[in-house]
């Protein structure tokens, strides 16, 4: 459950959610949703710089997500992957596990780059 001003971890260090995409009144985002983020901290030689605005897909949330079989999954942190407007990842590496729910949202490239899919 990600909302405006939530700080997330990304390979570029830290980003803050500034908008949840998908409707003018939409308040919360969960795994697989696209959000607009502002880069708060950036690695020295990264493709994105501090202060830039970009899009990201949520790959991990601390809030549990219920699956169709009745099980729940939750992670230790909130994390996202930076994507282009077309939905392709900007970076070439993804750190940590990602949720299987991304497969249903058609983010196959993120799943193939991830070291583990839970």
Short mmCIF file of C-alpha atoms in Angstrom, two decimals:
data_model
loop_
_atom_site.label_atom_id
_atom_site.label_comp_id
_atom_site.label_asym_id
_atom_site.label_seq_id
_atom_site.Cartn_x
_atom_site.Cartn_y
_atom_site.Cartn_z
CA UNK A 1 0.00 0.00 0.00
CA UNK A 2 1.95 2.93 -1.36
CA UNK A 3 0.59 6.47 -1.32
CA UNK A 4 1.83 9.98 -2.03
CA UNK A 5 5.05 10.90 -0.11
CA UNK A 6 5.95 7.25 0.58
CA UNK A 7 9.72 6.71 0.30
CA UNK A 8 10.78 3.56 -1.58
CA UNK A 9 14.09 1.82 -2.25
CA UNK A 10 15.35 1.59 -5.84
CA UNK A 11 18.71 0.70 -7.37
CA UNK A 12 19.21 4.50 -7.71
CA UNK A 13 18.96 4.69 -3.87
CA UNK A 14 15.74 6.39 -2.68
CA UNK A 15 12.64 7.74 -4.41
CA UNK A 16 9.43 9.32 -3.13
CA UNK A 17 6.02 8.63 -4.66
CA UNK A 18 4.40 11.82 -5.91
CA UNK A 19 1.42 10.32 -7.77
CA UNK A 20 -0.38 6.98 -8.09
CA UNK A 21 -1.40 6.47 -11.73
CA UNK A 22 -4.80 5.04 -12.67
CA UNK A 23 -7.51 7.57 -11.95
CA UNK A 24 -7.75 11.05 -10.47
CA UNK A 25 -9.03 9.88 -7.07
CA UNK A 26 -6.74 6.85 -6.73
CA UNK A 27 -4.94 6.97 -3.39
CA UNK A 28 -3.12 3.65 -2.91
CA UNK A 29 -0.87 1.53 -5.10
CA UNK A 30 0.12 -2.11 -4.60
CA UNK A 31 2.48 -4.59 -6.26
CA UNK A 32 2.54 -4.20 -10.05
CA UNK A 33 1.09 -0.68 -10.10
CA UNK A 34 2.85 2.20 -11.88
CA UNK A 35 3.58 5.36 -9.88
CA UNK A 36 5.27 8.69 -10.59
CA UNK A 37 8.34 9.22 -8.39
CA UNK A 38 10.84 11.94 -7.55
CA UNK A 39 14.47 10.83 -7.05
CA UNK A 40 15.61 11.86 -3.55
CA UNK A 41 19.04 10.16 -3.48
CA UNK A 42 21.00 8.92 -6.49
CA UNK A 43 24.16 6.87 -7.03
CA UNK A 44 27.05 8.90 -8.47
CA UNK A 45 27.16 7.50 -12.04
CA UNK A 46 23.53 6.47 -12.50
CA UNK A 47 21.23 7.18 -15.47
CA UNK A 48 18.93 9.27 -13.26
CA UNK A 49 19.88 12.33 -11.24
CA UNK A 50 18.58 13.72 -7.94
CA UNK A 51 15.45 15.80 -8.40
CA UNK A 52 14.31 14.14 -11.64
CA UNK A 53 10.74 12.88 -12.04
CA UNK A 54 10.26 9.38 -13.46
CA UNK A 55 7.92 6.38 -13.44
CA UNK A 56 8.38 3.23 -11.39
CA UNK A 57 6.66 -0.13 -10.87
CA UNK A 58 6.19 -1.39 -7.32
CA UNK A 59 7.84 -4.81 -6.86
CA UNK A 60 7.78 -5.22 -3.04
CA UNK A 61 5.53 -3.86 -0.26
CA UNK A 62 5.54 -4.22 3.51
CA UNK A 63 1.75 -4.47 3.40
CA UNK A 64 0.63 -8.04 2.71
CA UNK A 65 -1.03 -8.93 -0.60
CA UNK A 66 -3.64 -11.70 -0.76
CA UNK A 67 -3.26 -14.25 -3.54
CA UNK A 68 -6.09 -16.17 -5.25
CA UNK A 69 -5.16 -19.40 -3.39
CA UNK A 70 -5.73 -17.65 -0.04
CA UNK A 71 -2.08 -17.18 0.91
CA UNK A 72 -0.50 -13.83 1.72
CA UNK A 73 2.88 -12.42 0.77
CA UNK A 74 4.70 -9.46 2.29
CA UNK A 75 8.27 -8.20 2.20
CA UNK A 76 10.66 -6.41 4.56
CA UNK A 77 10.67 -3.14 2.60
CA UNK A 78 8.88 -1.08 -0.01
CA UNK A 79 10.73 -1.22 -3.30
CA UNK A 80 10.23 -0.21 -6.92
CA UNK A 81 11.90 -0.52 -10.32
CA UNK A 82 12.31 2.53 -12.55
CA UNK A 83 10.59 2.13 -15.93
CA UNK A 84 10.18 4.15 -19.11
CA UNK A 85 6.80 5.39 -20.36
CA UNK A 86 6.54 2.17 -22.42
CA UNK A 87 7.03 0.03 -19.29
CA UNK A 88 10.59 -1.16 -20.02
CA UNK A 89 13.05 -1.09 -17.08
CA UNK A 90 15.57 1.78 -17.21
CA UNK A 91 18.30 -0.16 -15.38
CA UNK A 92 19.91 -3.46 -16.26
CA UNK A 93 19.94 -5.03 -12.78
CA UNK A 94 17.28 -5.69 -10.15
CA UNK A 95 18.22 -6.31 -6.52
CA UNK A 96 16.25 -8.65 -4.27
CA UNK A 97 13.17 -10.79 -4.88
CA UNK A 98 10.06 -9.63 -6.74
CA UNK A 99 6.44 -10.78 -6.45
CA UNK A 100 4.81 -13.18 -8.91
CA UNK A 101 1.94 -10.70 -9.38
CA UNK A 102 4.14 -8.77 -11.86
CA UNK A 103 3.64 -11.59 -14.39
CA UNK A 104 -0.11 -10.87 -14.58
CA UNK A 105 0.59 -7.15 -15.09
CA UNK A 106 2.81 -7.93 -18.13
CA UNK A 107 6.19 -6.88 -16.66
CA UNK A 108 8.06 -9.92 -18.05
CA UNK A 109 11.35 -8.05 -18.50
CA UNK A 110 11.46 -7.23 -14.77
CA UNK A 111 10.72 -10.85 -13.88
CA UNK A 112 13.49 -12.12 -16.17
CA UNK A 113 16.04 -9.71 -14.63
CA UNK A 114 15.09 -10.49 -11.02
CA UNK A 115 17.27 -12.96 -9.08
CA UNK A 116 14.22 -14.51 -7.37
CA UNK A 117 10.46 -14.51 -7.99
CA UNK A 118 8.27 -15.26 -4.97
#
